Amino acid sequence: DIQMTQSPSSLSASVGDRVTITCQASHDINKSLNWYQQKSGKAPKLLIYEAANLEPGVPSRFSGSGSGTHFTFTISSLQPEDVATYYCHQYDYPPYSFGQGTKLEIK
Amino acid sequence: EVQLVESGGGLAKPGGSLRLSCGASGFTFSNAWMTWVRQAPGKGLEWVGRIKTNSFGGRTDYAAPVKGRLTISRDDSKNTLYLQMKSLKTEDTGVYYCTTDPSSGFDYWGQGALVTVSS
Protein backbone atom coordinates (compact mmCIF):
# COMPACT_ATOMS: atom_id res chain seq x y z
CA ASP A 1 0.00 0.00 0.00
CA ILE A 2 1.13 3.56 -0.70
CA GLN A 3 1.70 5.79 2.32
CA MET A 4 1.57 9.58 2.05
CA THR A 5 3.70 11.61 4.46
CA GLN A 6 2.52 15.22 4.59
CA SER A 7 4.33 18.03 6.38
CA PRO A 8 4.03 20.16 8.33
CA SER A 9 0.99 19.05 10.34
CA SER A 10 0.26 22.65 11.27
CA LEU A 11 1.41 26.02 10.08
CA SER A 12 0.93 29.60 11.20
CA ALA A 13 1.76 32.38 8.75
CA SER A 14 0.99 36.04 8.11
CA VAL A 15 -1.26 37.48 5.42
CA GLY A 16 0.82 37.87 2.27
CA ASP A 17 3.31 35.13 3.20
CA ARG A 18 4.31 32.35 0.86
CA VAL A 19 3.25 28.98 2.28
CA THR A 20 4.53 25.57 1.21
CA ILE A 21 3.28 22.10 2.10
CA THR A 22 4.95 18.89 0.99
CA CYS A 23 3.81 15.32 0.47
CA GLN A 24 6.10 12.34 0.09
CA ALA A 25 4.77 9.10 -1.39
CA SER A 26 6.21 5.75 -0.33
CA HIS A 27 6.16 4.57 -3.95
CA ASP A 28 6.19 6.24 -7.36
CA ILE A 29 2.68 7.55 -8.08
CA ASN A 30 3.55 9.43 -11.27
CA LYS A 31 1.35 12.55 -11.13
CA SER A 32 -1.71 10.85 -9.60
CA LEU A 33 -2.04 13.35 -6.79
CA ASN A 34 -4.67 15.93 -5.86
CA TRP A 35 -4.63 18.71 -3.29
CA TYR A 36 -7.77 19.52 -1.30
CA GLN A 37 -8.83 22.34 0.99
CA GLN A 38 -11.26 21.58 3.80
CA LYS A 39 -12.86 24.29 5.86
CA SER A 40 -14.49 23.52 9.19
CA GLY A 41 -17.66 21.47 8.84
CA LYS A 42 -17.50 21.37 5.04
CA ALA A 43 -16.68 18.79 2.41
CA PRO A 44 -13.20 18.96 0.88
CA LYS A 45 -12.73 21.15 -2.17
CA LEU A 46 -10.38 20.24 -5.00
CA LEU A 47 -7.70 22.85 -5.67
CA ILE A 48 -5.02 21.06 -7.70
CA TYR A 49 -5.41 17.90 -9.81
CA GLU A 50 -2.78 15.67 -11.38
CA ALA A 51 -0.14 17.28 -9.17
CA ALA A 52 0.11 20.61 -10.96
CA ASN A 53 -3.16 21.57 -12.64
CA LEU A 54 -5.29 24.33 -11.16
CA GLU A 55 -8.95 23.40 -10.88
CA PRO A 56 -11.11 25.92 -12.79
CA GLY A 57 -12.33 28.73 -10.56
CA VAL A 58 -9.56 28.31 -8.00
CA PRO A 59 -7.43 31.44 -7.41
CA SER A 60 -4.06 31.46 -9.13
CA ARG A 61 -2.21 31.98 -5.84
CA PHE A 62 -2.58 28.21 -5.37
CA SER A 63 -0.16 25.96 -7.23
CA GLY A 64 1.26 22.46 -7.15
CA SER A 65 4.32 20.71 -8.48
CA GLY A 66 6.13 17.40 -8.40
CA SER A 67 5.90 13.88 -9.72
CA GLY A 68 6.98 10.42 -8.67
CA THR A 69 7.33 10.53 -4.90
CA HIS A 70 7.80 14.20 -3.98
CA PHE A 71 5.08 16.83 -4.27
CA THR A 72 4.74 20.44 -3.23
CA PHE A 73 1.70 22.68 -2.71
CA THR A 74 2.18 26.44 -2.53
CA ILE A 75 0.07 29.46 -1.68
CA SER A 76 1.98 32.40 -3.12
CA SER A 77 0.36 35.10 -0.99
CA LEU A 78 -1.68 33.90 1.97
CA GLN A 79 -5.16 35.40 2.36
CA PRO A 80 -7.43 35.32 5.44
CA GLU A 81 -9.92 33.08 3.64
CA ASP A 82 -7.22 30.43 3.17
CA VAL A 83 -7.54 29.32 6.80
CA ALA A 84 -8.35 25.62 6.43
CA THR A 85 -6.86 22.16 6.54
CA TYR A 86 -5.12 20.98 3.37
CA TYR A 87 -4.73 17.37 2.24
CA CYS A 88 -2.80 15.61 -0.47
CA HIS A 89 -4.51 12.55 -1.97
CA GLN A 90 -2.90 9.84 -4.09
CA TYR A 91 -5.03 7.85 -6.51
CA ASP A 92 -2.42 5.98 -8.49
CA TYR A 93 -3.59 2.54 -7.38
CA PRO A 94 -6.00 1.35 -4.69
CA PRO A 95 -6.07 1.50 -1.80
CA TYR A 96 -5.92 5.24 -2.33
CA SER A 97 -4.64 7.33 0.57
CA PHE A 98 -4.58 10.84 1.99
CA GLY A 99 -1.84 12.73 3.72
CA GLN A 100 -2.37 13.45 7.41
CA GLY A 101 -3.41 17.04 6.70
CA THR A 102 -1.90 20.47 7.33
CA LYS A 103 -3.85 22.89 9.51
CA LEU A 104 -3.15 26.41 8.29
CA GLU A 105 -3.75 29.41 10.53
CA ILE A 106 -3.15 33.14 10.29
CA LYS A 107 -0.68 34.75 12.72
CA GLU B 1 -26.33 21.55 -11.12
CA VAL B 2 -24.37 18.57 -9.82
CA GLN B 3 -25.60 17.10 -6.57
CA LEU B 4 -24.55 14.18 -4.41
CA VAL B 5 -26.86 13.70 -1.45
CA GLU B 6 -26.06 11.16 1.24
CA SER B 7 -28.73 9.68 3.48
CA GLY B 8 -29.12 6.85 5.97
CA GLY B 9 -26.68 7.98 8.62
CA GLY B 10 -27.46 7.71 12.30
CA LEU B 11 -26.75 5.77 15.46
CA ALA B 12 -25.85 2.08 15.44
CA LYS B 13 -24.61 -0.28 18.13
CA PRO B 14 -21.26 -2.05 17.91
CA GLY B 15 -21.74 -5.15 15.82
CA GLY B 16 -24.75 -3.62 14.14
CA SER B 17 -25.49 -2.62 10.58
CA LEU B 18 -26.35 0.52 8.65
CA ARG B 19 -26.77 1.35 4.96
CA LEU B 20 -25.84 4.70 3.47
CA SER B 21 -27.23 5.89 0.16
CA CYS B 22 -25.94 8.61 -2.12
CA GLY B 23 -28.26 10.02 -4.76
CA ALA B 24 -26.56 11.60 -7.75
CA SER B 25 -27.84 14.16 -10.24
CA GLY B 26 -26.45 16.63 -12.76
CA PHE B 27 -23.93 14.28 -14.35
CA THR B 28 -23.91 10.87 -16.03
CA PHE B 29 -23.71 8.68 -12.95
CA SER B 30 -23.35 5.45 -14.92
CA ASN B 31 -20.09 6.75 -16.43
CA ALA B 32 -18.53 7.66 -13.08
CA TRP B 33 -16.33 5.59 -10.84
CA MET B 34 -17.46 6.41 -7.31
CA THR B 35 -15.72 6.51 -3.94
CA TRP B 36 -16.55 6.71 -0.26
CA VAL B 37 -14.32 8.77 2.03
CA ARG B 38 -14.80 9.09 5.78
CA GLN B 39 -13.59 11.38 8.53
CA ALA B 40 -13.58 10.49 12.21
CA PRO B 41 -14.37 13.38 14.59
CA GLY B 42 -11.43 15.79 14.68
CA LYS B 43 -9.34 13.56 12.41
CA GLY B 44 -8.16 13.53 8.81
CA LEU B 45 -9.70 12.11 5.65
CA GLU B 46 -9.66 8.34 5.15
CA TRP B 47 -10.35 6.59 1.85
CA VAL B 48 -12.90 3.81 2.36
CA GLY B 49 -13.27 2.26 -1.08
CA ARG B 50 -14.40 2.68 -4.66
CA ILE B 51 -16.55 1.08 -7.29
CA LYS B 52 -15.88 1.17 -10.98
CA THR B 53 -18.58 1.52 -13.62
CA ASN B 54 -20.48 -1.53 -14.87
CA SER B 55 -18.51 -1.31 -18.11
CA PHE B 56 -15.51 -2.21 -15.94
CA GLY B 57 -17.45 -4.98 -14.24
CA GLY B 58 -18.44 -2.83 -11.27
CA ARG B 59 -15.21 -3.91 -9.58
CA THR B 60 -14.73 -2.74 -6.00
CA ASP B 61 -11.63 -1.99 -3.93
CA TYR B 62 -11.48 -1.34 -0.19
CA ALA B 63 -9.21 -0.01 2.49
CA ALA B 64 -7.85 -2.68 4.83
CA PRO B 65 -9.74 -1.51 7.98
CA VAL B 66 -13.14 -1.98 6.29
CA LYS B 67 -12.55 -4.95 4.01
CA GLY B 68 -15.08 -7.69 4.62
CA ARG B 69 -17.37 -5.44 6.68
CA LEU B 70 -18.28 -2.56 4.34
CA THR B 71 -19.63 -3.17 0.85
CA ILE B 72 -20.02 -0.62 -1.91
CA SER B 73 -22.63 -1.11 -4.62
CA ARG B 74 -24.42 0.97 -7.20
CA ASP B 75 -27.76 1.08 -8.97
CA ASP B 76 -27.34 3.04 -12.18
CA SER B 77 -31.09 2.88 -12.89
CA LYS B 78 -31.63 4.91 -9.72
CA ASN B 79 -28.44 7.01 -9.97
CA THR B 80 -27.61 5.83 -6.47
CA LEU B 81 -24.47 4.67 -4.70
CA TYR B 82 -24.65 2.54 -1.57
CA LEU B 83 -22.42 1.70 1.37
CA GLN B 84 -23.61 -1.33 3.32
CA MET B 85 -21.97 -1.37 6.72
CA LYS B 86 -22.03 -4.45 8.98
CA SER B 87 -20.15 -5.63 12.06
CA LEU B 88 -19.75 -1.97 12.94
CA LYS B 89 -17.03 -0.87 15.33
CA THR B 90 -16.77 2.31 17.39
CA GLU B 91 -13.87 3.35 15.16
CA ASP B 92 -16.27 3.47 12.20
CA THR B 93 -17.81 6.60 13.74
CA GLY B 94 -17.48 9.64 11.51
CA VAL B 95 -18.79 11.59 8.58
CA TYR B 96 -19.04 9.57 5.38
CA TYR B 97 -18.68 11.39 2.09
CA CYS B 98 -19.80 10.12 -1.29
CA THR B 99 -17.51 11.41 -4.03
CA THR B 100 -16.58 10.83 -7.63
CA ASP B 101 -13.35 8.91 -8.07
CA PRO B 102 -10.41 11.10 -9.17
CA SER B 103 -9.93 8.75 -12.11
CA SER B 104 -13.33 9.90 -13.43
CA GLY B 105 -11.82 13.23 -14.43
CA PHE B 106 -14.19 15.31 -12.35
CA ASP B 107 -14.54 15.93 -8.65
CA TYR B 108 -17.88 16.11 -6.86
CA TRP B 109 -18.57 15.58 -3.16
CA GLY B 110 -21.70 15.15 -1.10
CA GLN B 111 -22.35 17.05 2.11
CA GLY B 112 -21.58 13.99 4.23
CA ALA B 113 -23.60 11.66 6.44
CA LEU B 114 -22.81 11.21 10.13
CA VAL B 115 -22.52 7.66 11.42
CA THR B 116 -22.19 7.12 15.16
CA VAL B 117 -21.37 3.68 16.51
CA SER B 118 -21.95 3.53 20.23
CA SER B 119 -23.59 1.32 22.81
PDB file of C-alpha atoms in Angstrom:
ATOM      1  CA  ASP A   1       0.000   0.000   0.000  1.00  0.00           C
ATOM      2  CA  ILE A   2       1.127   3.564  -0.699  1.00  0.00           C
ATOM      3  CA  GLN A   3       1.700   5.795   2.325  1.00  0.00           C
ATOM      4  CA  MET A   4       1.574   9.577   2.051  1.00  0.00           C
ATOM      5  CA  THR A   5       3.700  11.613   4.459  1.00  0.00           C
ATOM      6  CA  GLN A   6       2.517  15.224   4.586  1.00  0.00           C
ATOM      7  CA  SER A   7       4.329  18.027   6.375  1.00  0.00           C
ATOM      8  CA  PRO A   8       4.029  20.156   8.329  1.00  0.00           C
ATOM      9  CA  SER A   9       0.993  19.045  10.343  1.00  0.00           C
ATOM     10  CA  SER A  10       0.264  22.650  11.271  1.00  0.00           C
ATOM     11  CA  LEU A  11       1.410  26.019  10.075  1.00  0.00           C
ATOM     12  CA  SER A  12       0.929  29.603  11.198  1.00  0.00           C
ATOM     13  CA  ALA A  13       1.758  32.384   8.749  1.00  0.00           C
ATOM     14  CA  SER A  14       0.989  36.038   8.113  1.00  0.00           C
ATOM     15  CA  VAL A  15      -1.258  37.478   5.424  1.00  0.00           C
ATOM     16  CA  GLY A  16       0.819  37.871   2.272  1.00  0.00           C
ATOM     17  CA  ASP A  17       3.305  35.128   3.196  1.00  0.00           C
ATOM     18  CA  ARG A  18       4.313  32.351   0.858  1.00  0.00           C
ATOM     19  CA  VAL A  19       3.250  28.982   2.275  1.00  0.00           C
ATOM     20  CA  THR A  20       4.533  25.571   1.207  1.00  0.00           C
ATOM     21  CA  ILE A  21       3.283  22.095   2.102  1.00  0.00           C
ATOM     22  CA  THR A  22       4.952  18.888   0.990  1.00  0.00           C
ATOM     23  CA  CYS A  23       3.811  15.317   0.469  1.00  0.00           C
ATOM     24  CA  GLN A  24       6.097  12.342   0.093  1.00  0.00           C
ATOM     25  CA  ALA A  25       4.768   9.097  -1.388  1.00  0.00           C
ATOM     26  CA  SER A  26       6.212   5.746  -0.333  1.00  0.00           C
ATOM     27  CA  HIS A  27       6.157   4.566  -3.949  1.00  0.00           C
ATOM     28  CA  ASP A  28       6.194   6.235  -7.356  1.00  0.00           C
ATOM     29  CA  ILE A  29       2.683   7.550  -8.076  1.00  0.00           C
ATOM     30  CA  ASN A  30       3.553   9.434 -11.273  1.00  0.00           C
ATOM     31  CA  LYS A  31       1.354  12.552 -11.129  1.00  0.00           C
ATOM     32  CA  SER A  32      -1.706  10.853  -9.602  1.00  0.00           C
ATOM     33  CA  LEU A  33      -2.041  13.355  -6.792  1.00  0.00           C
ATOM     34  CA  ASN A  34      -4.668  15.925  -5.859  1.00  0.00           C
ATOM     35  CA  TRP A  35      -4.627  18.708  -3.287  1.00  0.00           C
ATOM     36  CA  TYR A  36      -7.770  19.522  -1.298  1.00  0.00           C
ATOM     37  CA  GLN A  37      -8.827  22.345   0.988  1.00  0.00           C
ATOM     38  CA  GLN A  38     -11.257  21.578   3.797  1.00  0.00           C
ATOM     39  CA  LYS A  39     -12.865  24.294   5.863  1.00  0.00           C
ATOM     40  CA  SER A  40     -14.490  23.520   9.187  1.00  0.00           C
ATOM     41  CA  GLY A  41     -17.662  21.468   8.844  1.00  0.00           C
ATOM     42  CA  LYS A  42     -17.497  21.367   5.041  1.00  0.00           C
ATOM     43  CA  ALA A  43     -16.682  18.785   2.412  1.00  0.00           C
ATOM     44  CA  PRO A  44     -13.200  18.964   0.877  1.00  0.00           C
ATOM     45  CA  LYS A  45     -12.732  21.152  -2.174  1.00  0.00           C
ATOM     46  CA  LEU A  46     -10.384  20.240  -5.002  1.00  0.00           C
ATOM     47  CA  LEU A  47      -7.704  22.855  -5.668  1.00  0.00           C
ATOM     48  CA  ILE A  48      -5.021  21.058  -7.703  1.00  0.00           C
ATOM     49  CA  TYR A  49      -5.411  17.902  -9.809  1.00  0.00           C
ATOM     50  CA  GLU A  50      -2.777  15.667 -11.379  1.00  0.00           C
ATOM     51  CA  ALA A  51      -0.136  17.283  -9.169  1.00  0.00           C
ATOM     52  CA  ALA A  52       0.110  20.605 -10.965  1.00  0.00           C
ATOM     53  CA  ASN A  53      -3.163  21.570 -12.643  1.00  0.00           C
ATOM     54  CA  LEU A  54      -5.286  24.331 -11.160  1.00  0.00           C
ATOM     55  CA  GLU A  55      -8.955  23.397 -10.879  1.00  0.00           C
ATOM     56  CA  PRO A  56     -11.105  25.924 -12.794  1.00  0.00           C
ATOM     57  CA  GLY A  57     -12.331  28.734 -10.562  1.00  0.00           C
ATOM     58  CA  VAL A  58      -9.556  28.306  -7.997  1.00  0.00           C
ATOM     59  CA  PRO A  59      -7.434  31.441  -7.409  1.00  0.00           C
ATOM     60  CA  SER A  60      -4.064  31.459  -9.128  1.00  0.00           C
ATOM     61  CA  ARG A  61      -2.208  31.980  -5.840  1.00  0.00           C
ATOM     62  CA  PHE A  62      -2.584  28.208  -5.366  1.00  0.00           C
ATOM     63  CA  SER A  63      -0.156  25.963  -7.231  1.00  0.00           C
ATOM     64  CA  GLY A  64       1.261  22.459  -7.145  1.00  0.00           C
ATOM     65  CA  SER A  65       4.324  20.706  -8.481  1.00  0.00           C
ATOM     66  CA  GLY A  66       6.130  17.398  -8.396  1.00  0.00           C
ATOM     67  CA  SER A  67       5.904  13.876  -9.719  1.00  0.00           C
ATOM     68  CA  GLY A  68       6.978  10.420  -8.669  1.00  0.00           C
ATOM     69  CA  THR A  69       7.326  10.534  -4.895  1.00  0.00           C
ATOM     70  CA  HIS A  70       7.803  14.196  -3.983  1.00  0.00           C
ATOM     71  CA  PHE A  71       5.084  16.829  -4.267  1.00  0.00           C
ATOM     72  CA  THR A  72       4.738  20.444  -3.230  1.00  0.00           C
ATOM     73  CA  PHE A  73       1.702  22.677  -2.712  1.00  0.00           C
ATOM     74  CA  THR A  74       2.182  26.439  -2.528  1.00  0.00           C
ATOM     75  CA  ILE A  75       0.069  29.456  -1.676  1.00  0.00           C
ATOM     76  CA  SER A  76       1.983  32.402  -3.116  1.00  0.00           C
ATOM     77  CA  SER A  77       0.358  35.101  -0.987  1.00  0.00           C
ATOM     78  CA  LEU A  78      -1.678  33.899   1.974  1.00  0.00           C
ATOM     79  CA  GLN A  79      -5.160  35.403   2.359  1.00  0.00           C
ATOM     80  CA  PRO A  80      -7.428  35.323   5.440  1.00  0.00           C
ATOM     81  CA  GLU A  81      -9.923  33.084   3.640  1.00  0.00           C
ATOM     82  CA  ASP A  82      -7.223  30.429   3.171  1.00  0.00           C
ATOM     83  CA  VAL A  83      -7.545  29.319   6.803  1.00  0.00           C
ATOM     84  CA  ALA A  84      -8.349  25.620   6.430  1.00  0.00           C
ATOM     85  CA  THR A  85      -6.859  22.156   6.540  1.00  0.00           C
ATOM     86  CA  TYR A  86      -5.120  20.983   3.372  1.00  0.00           C
ATOM     87  CA  TYR A  87      -4.728  17.368   2.242  1.00  0.00           C
ATOM     88  CA  CYS A  88      -2.802  15.608  -0.475  1.00  0.00           C
ATOM     89  CA  HIS A  89      -4.514  12.545  -1.974  1.00  0.00           C
ATOM     90  CA  GLN A  90      -2.901   9.844  -4.095  1.00  0.00           C
ATOM     91  CA  TYR A  91      -5.026   7.851  -6.510  1.00  0.00           C
ATOM     92  CA  ASP A  92      -2.423   5.978  -8.488  1.00  0.00           C
ATOM     93  CA  TYR A  93      -3.590   2.539  -7.376  1.00  0.00           C
ATOM     94  CA  PRO A  94      -6.002   1.345  -4.691  1.00  0.00           C
ATOM     95  CA  PRO A  95      -6.071   1.499  -1.803  1.00  0.00           C
ATOM     96  CA  TYR A  96      -5.921   5.238  -2.335  1.00  0.00           C
ATOM     97  CA  SER A  97      -4.643   7.329   0.567  1.00  0.00           C
ATOM     98  CA  PHE A  98      -4.578  10.839   1.988  1.00  0.00           C
ATOM     99  CA  GLY A  99      -1.844  12.726   3.720  1.00  0.00           C
ATOM    100  CA  GLN A 100      -2.372  13.455   7.409  1.00  0.00           C
ATOM    101  CA  GLY A 101      -3.409  17.041   6.700  1.00  0.00           C
ATOM    102  CA  THR A 102      -1.900  20.470   7.332  1.00  0.00           C
ATOM    103  CA  LYS A 103      -3.855  22.886   9.509  1.00  0.00           C
ATOM    104  CA  LEU A 104      -3.153  26.405   8.294  1.00  0.00           C
ATOM    105  CA  GLU A 105      -3.746  29.408  10.533  1.00  0.00           C
ATOM    106  CA  ILE A 106      -3.147  33.142  10.287  1.00  0.00           C
ATOM    107  CA  LYS A 107      -0.682  34.747  12.716  1.00  0.00           C
TER     108      LYS A 107
ATOM    109  CA  GLU B   1     -26.326  21.545 -11.117  1.00  0.00           C
ATOM    110  CA  VAL B   2     -24.365  18.571  -9.821  1.00  0.00           C
ATOM    111  CA  GLN B   3     -25.602  17.102  -6.566  1.00  0.00           C
ATOM    112  CA  LEU B   4     -24.548  14.183  -4.412  1.00  0.00           C
ATOM    113  CA  VAL B   5     -26.863  13.701  -1.451  1.00  0.00           C
ATOM    114  CA  GLU B   6     -26.062  11.158   1.242  1.00  0.00           C
ATOM    115  CA  SER B   7     -28.728   9.679   3.483  1.00  0.00           C
ATOM    116  CA  GLY B   8     -29.116   6.845   5.968  1.00  0.00           C
ATOM    117  CA  GLY B   9     -26.676   7.982   8.615  1.00  0.00           C
ATOM    118  CA  GLY B  10     -27.464   7.706  12.301  1.00  0.00           C
ATOM    119  CA  LEU B  11     -26.748   5.767  15.461  1.00  0.00           C
ATOM    120  CA  ALA B  12     -25.853   2.084  15.442  1.00  0.00           C
ATOM    121  CA  LYS B  13     -24.614  -0.278  18.133  1.00  0.00           C
ATOM    122  CA  PRO B  14     -21.260  -2.045  17.909  1.00  0.00           C
ATOM    123  CA  GLY B  15     -21.736  -5.154  15.820  1.00  0.00           C
ATOM    124  CA  GLY B  16     -24.752  -3.622  14.143  1.00  0.00           C
ATOM    125  CA  SER B  17     -25.488  -2.616  10.575  1.00  0.00           C
ATOM    126  CA  LEU B  18     -26.352   0.519   8.645  1.00  0.00           C
ATOM    127  CA  ARG B  19     -26.774   1.349   4.961  1.00  0.00           C
ATOM    128  CA  LEU B  20     -25.841   4.699   3.475  1.00  0.00           C
ATOM    129  CA  SER B  21     -27.229   5.888   0.156  1.00  0.00           C
ATOM    130  CA  CYS B  22     -25.939   8.612  -2.120  1.00  0.00           C
ATOM    131  CA  GLY B  23     -28.260  10.024  -4.758  1.00  0.00           C
ATOM    132  CA  ALA B  24     -26.558  11.597  -7.754  1.00  0.00           C
ATOM    133  CA  SER B  25     -27.845  14.155 -10.241  1.00  0.00           C
ATOM    134  CA  GLY B  26     -26.453  16.635 -12.765  1.00  0.00           C
ATOM    135  CA  PHE B  27     -23.928  14.285 -14.355  1.00  0.00           C
ATOM    136  CA  THR B  28     -23.908  10.874 -16.033  1.00  0.00           C
ATOM    137  CA  PHE B  29     -23.708   8.682 -12.948  1.00  0.00           C
ATOM    138  CA  SER B  30     -23.347   5.447 -14.925  1.00  0.00           C
ATOM    139  CA  ASN B  31     -20.089   6.754 -16.431  1.00  0.00           C
ATOM    140  CA  ALA B  32     -18.527   7.665 -13.079  1.00  0.00           C
ATOM    141  CA  TRP B  33     -16.326   5.587 -10.838  1.00  0.00           C
ATOM    142  CA  MET B  34     -17.455   6.412  -7.311  1.00  0.00           C
ATOM    143  CA  THR B  35     -15.716   6.512  -3.945  1.00  0.00           C
ATOM    144  CA  TRP B  36     -16.550   6.714  -0.260  1.00  0.00           C
ATOM    145  CA  VAL B  37     -14.319   8.768   2.032  1.00  0.00           C
ATOM    146  CA  ARG B  38     -14.800   9.085   5.783  1.00  0.00           C
ATOM    147  CA  GLN B  39     -13.593  11.384   8.532  1.00  0.00           C
ATOM    148  CA  ALA B  40     -13.577  10.490  12.213  1.00  0.00           C
ATOM    149  CA  PRO B  41     -14.372  13.379  14.592  1.00  0.00           C
ATOM    150  CA  GLY B  42     -11.432  15.787  14.682  1.00  0.00           C
ATOM    151  CA  LYS B  43      -9.342  13.561  12.410  1.00  0.00           C
ATOM    152  CA  GLY B  44      -8.165  13.534   8.807  1.00  0.00           C
ATOM    153  CA  LEU B  45      -9.697  12.114   5.655  1.00  0.00           C
ATOM    154  CA  GLU B  46      -9.661   8.343   5.150  1.00  0.00           C
ATOM    155  CA  TRP B  47     -10.346   6.595   1.854  1.00  0.00           C
ATOM    156  CA  VAL B  48     -12.897   3.807   2.357  1.00  0.00           C
ATOM    157  CA  GLY B  49     -13.269   2.262  -1.075  1.00  0.00           C
ATOM    158  CA  ARG B  50     -14.398   2.683  -4.656  1.00  0.00           C
ATOM    159  CA  ILE B  51     -16.549   1.076  -7.288  1.00  0.00           C
ATOM    160  CA  LYS B  52     -15.878   1.170 -10.984  1.00  0.00           C
ATOM    161  CA  THR B  53     -18.584   1.518 -13.621  1.00  0.00           C
ATOM    162  CA  ASN B  54     -20.478  -1.530 -14.869  1.00  0.00           C
ATOM    163  CA  SER B  55     -18.511  -1.314 -18.107  1.00  0.00           C
ATOM    164  CA  PHE B  56     -15.510  -2.209 -15.939  1.00  0.00           C
ATOM    165  CA  GLY B  57     -17.449  -4.978 -14.241  1.00  0.00           C
ATOM    166  CA  GLY B  58     -18.443  -2.829 -11.271  1.00  0.00           C
ATOM    167  CA  ARG B  59     -15.205  -3.907  -9.583  1.00  0.00           C
ATOM    168  CA  THR B  60     -14.728  -2.741  -5.999  1.00  0.00           C
ATOM    169  CA  ASP B  61     -11.630  -1.993  -3.933  1.00  0.00           C
ATOM    170  CA  TYR B  62     -11.484  -1.344  -0.191  1.00  0.00           C
ATOM    171  CA  ALA B  63      -9.209  -0.010   2.494  1.00  0.00           C
ATOM    172  CA  ALA B  64      -7.845  -2.677   4.829  1.00  0.00           C
ATOM    173  CA  PRO B  65      -9.738  -1.508   7.976  1.00  0.00           C
ATOM    174  CA  VAL B  66     -13.135  -1.984   6.287  1.00  0.00           C
ATOM    175  CA  LYS B  67     -12.546  -4.955   4.008  1.00  0.00           C
ATOM    176  CA  GLY B  68     -15.080  -7.691   4.616  1.00  0.00           C
ATOM    177  CA  ARG B  69     -17.366  -5.437   6.680  1.00  0.00           C
ATOM    178  CA  LEU B  70     -18.280  -2.565   4.340  1.00  0.00           C
ATOM    179  CA  THR B  71     -19.628  -3.170   0.852  1.00  0.00           C
ATOM    180  CA  ILE B  72     -20.021  -0.622  -1.914  1.00  0.00           C
ATOM    181  CA  SER B  73     -22.629  -1.105  -4.616  1.00  0.00           C
ATOM    182  CA  ARG B  74     -24.419   0.970  -7.203  1.00  0.00           C
ATOM    183  CA  ASP B  75     -27.764   1.078  -8.969  1.00  0.00           C
ATOM    184  CA  ASP B  76     -27.339   3.037 -12.180  1.00  0.00           C
ATOM    185  CA  SER B  77     -31.092   2.877 -12.890  1.00  0.00           C
ATOM    186  CA  LYS B  78     -31.625   4.908  -9.718  1.00  0.00           C
ATOM    187  CA  ASN B  79     -28.440   7.009  -9.971  1.00  0.00           C
ATOM    188  CA  THR B  80     -27.612   5.828  -6.474  1.00  0.00           C
ATOM    189  CA  LEU B  81     -24.470   4.670  -4.705  1.00  0.00           C
ATOM    190  CA  TYR B  82     -24.651   2.543  -1.567  1.00  0.00           C
ATOM    191  CA  LEU B  83     -22.422   1.705   1.371  1.00  0.00           C
ATOM    192  CA  GLN B  84     -23.614  -1.334   3.319  1.00  0.00           C
ATOM    193  CA  MET B  85     -21.968  -1.368   6.722  1.00  0.00           C
ATOM    194  CA  LYS B  86     -22.030  -4.448   8.978  1.00  0.00           C
ATOM    195  CA  SER B  87     -20.146  -5.634  12.061  1.00  0.00           C
ATOM    196  CA  LEU B  88     -19.754  -1.972  12.938  1.00  0.00           C
ATOM    197  CA  LYS B  89     -17.031  -0.871  15.332  1.00  0.00           C
ATOM    198  CA  THR B  90     -16.765   2.307  17.394  1.00  0.00           C
ATOM    199  CA  GLU B  91     -13.866   3.350  15.163  1.00  0.00           C
ATOM    200  CA  ASP B  92     -16.274   3.470  12.197  1.00  0.00           C
ATOM    201  CA  THR B  93     -17.807   6.599  13.738  1.00  0.00           C
ATOM    202  CA  GLY B  94     -17.482   9.641  11.508  1.00  0.00           C
ATOM    203  CA  VAL B  95     -18.792  11.589   8.581  1.00  0.00           C
ATOM    204  CA  TYR B  96     -19.045   9.568   5.380  1.00  0.00           C
ATOM    205  CA  TYR B  97     -18.683  11.395   2.091  1.00  0.00           C
ATOM    206  CA  CYS B  98     -19.795  10.119  -1.286  1.00  0.00           C
ATOM    207  CA  THR B  99     -17.509  11.413  -4.033  1.00  0.00           C
ATOM    208  CA  THR B 100     -16.579  10.826  -7.633  1.00  0.00           C
ATOM    209  CA  ASP B 101     -13.353   8.910  -8.075  1.00  0.00           C
ATOM    210  CA  PRO B 102     -10.412  11.100  -9.166  1.00  0.00           C
ATOM    211  CA  SER B 103      -9.932   8.752 -12.112  1.00  0.00           C
ATOM    212  CA  SER B 104     -13.332   9.903 -13.433  1.00  0.00           C
ATOM    213  CA  GLY B 105     -11.819  13.227 -14.434  1.00  0.00           C
ATOM    214  CA  PHE B 106     -14.192  15.306 -12.350  1.00  0.00           C
ATOM    215  CA  ASP B 107     -14.538  15.931  -8.647  1.00  0.00           C
ATOM    216  CA  TYR B 108     -17.880  16.105  -6.863  1.00  0.00           C
ATOM    217  CA  TRP B 109     -18.575  15.578  -3.155  1.00  0.00           C
ATOM    218  CA  GLY B 110     -21.705  15.146  -1.104  1.00  0.00           C
ATOM    219  CA  GLN B 111     -22.347  17.054   2.106  1.00  0.00           C
ATOM    220  CA  GLY B 112     -21.581  13.992   4.233  1.00  0.00           C
ATOM    221  CA  ALA B 113     -23.602  11.658   6.441  1.00  0.00           C
ATOM    222  CA  LEU B 114     -22.813  11.213  10.132  1.00  0.00           C
ATOM    223  CA  VAL B 115     -22.518   7.660  11.422  1.00  0.00           C
ATOM    224  CA  THR B 116     -22.188   7.124  15.161  1.00  0.00           C
ATOM    225  CA  VAL B 117     -21.365   3.684  16.513  1.00  0.00           C
ATOM    226  CA  SER B 118     -21.953   3.533  20.226  1.00  0.00           C
ATOM    227  CA  SER B 119     -23.586   1.320  22.809  1.00  0.00           C
TER     228      SER B 119
END
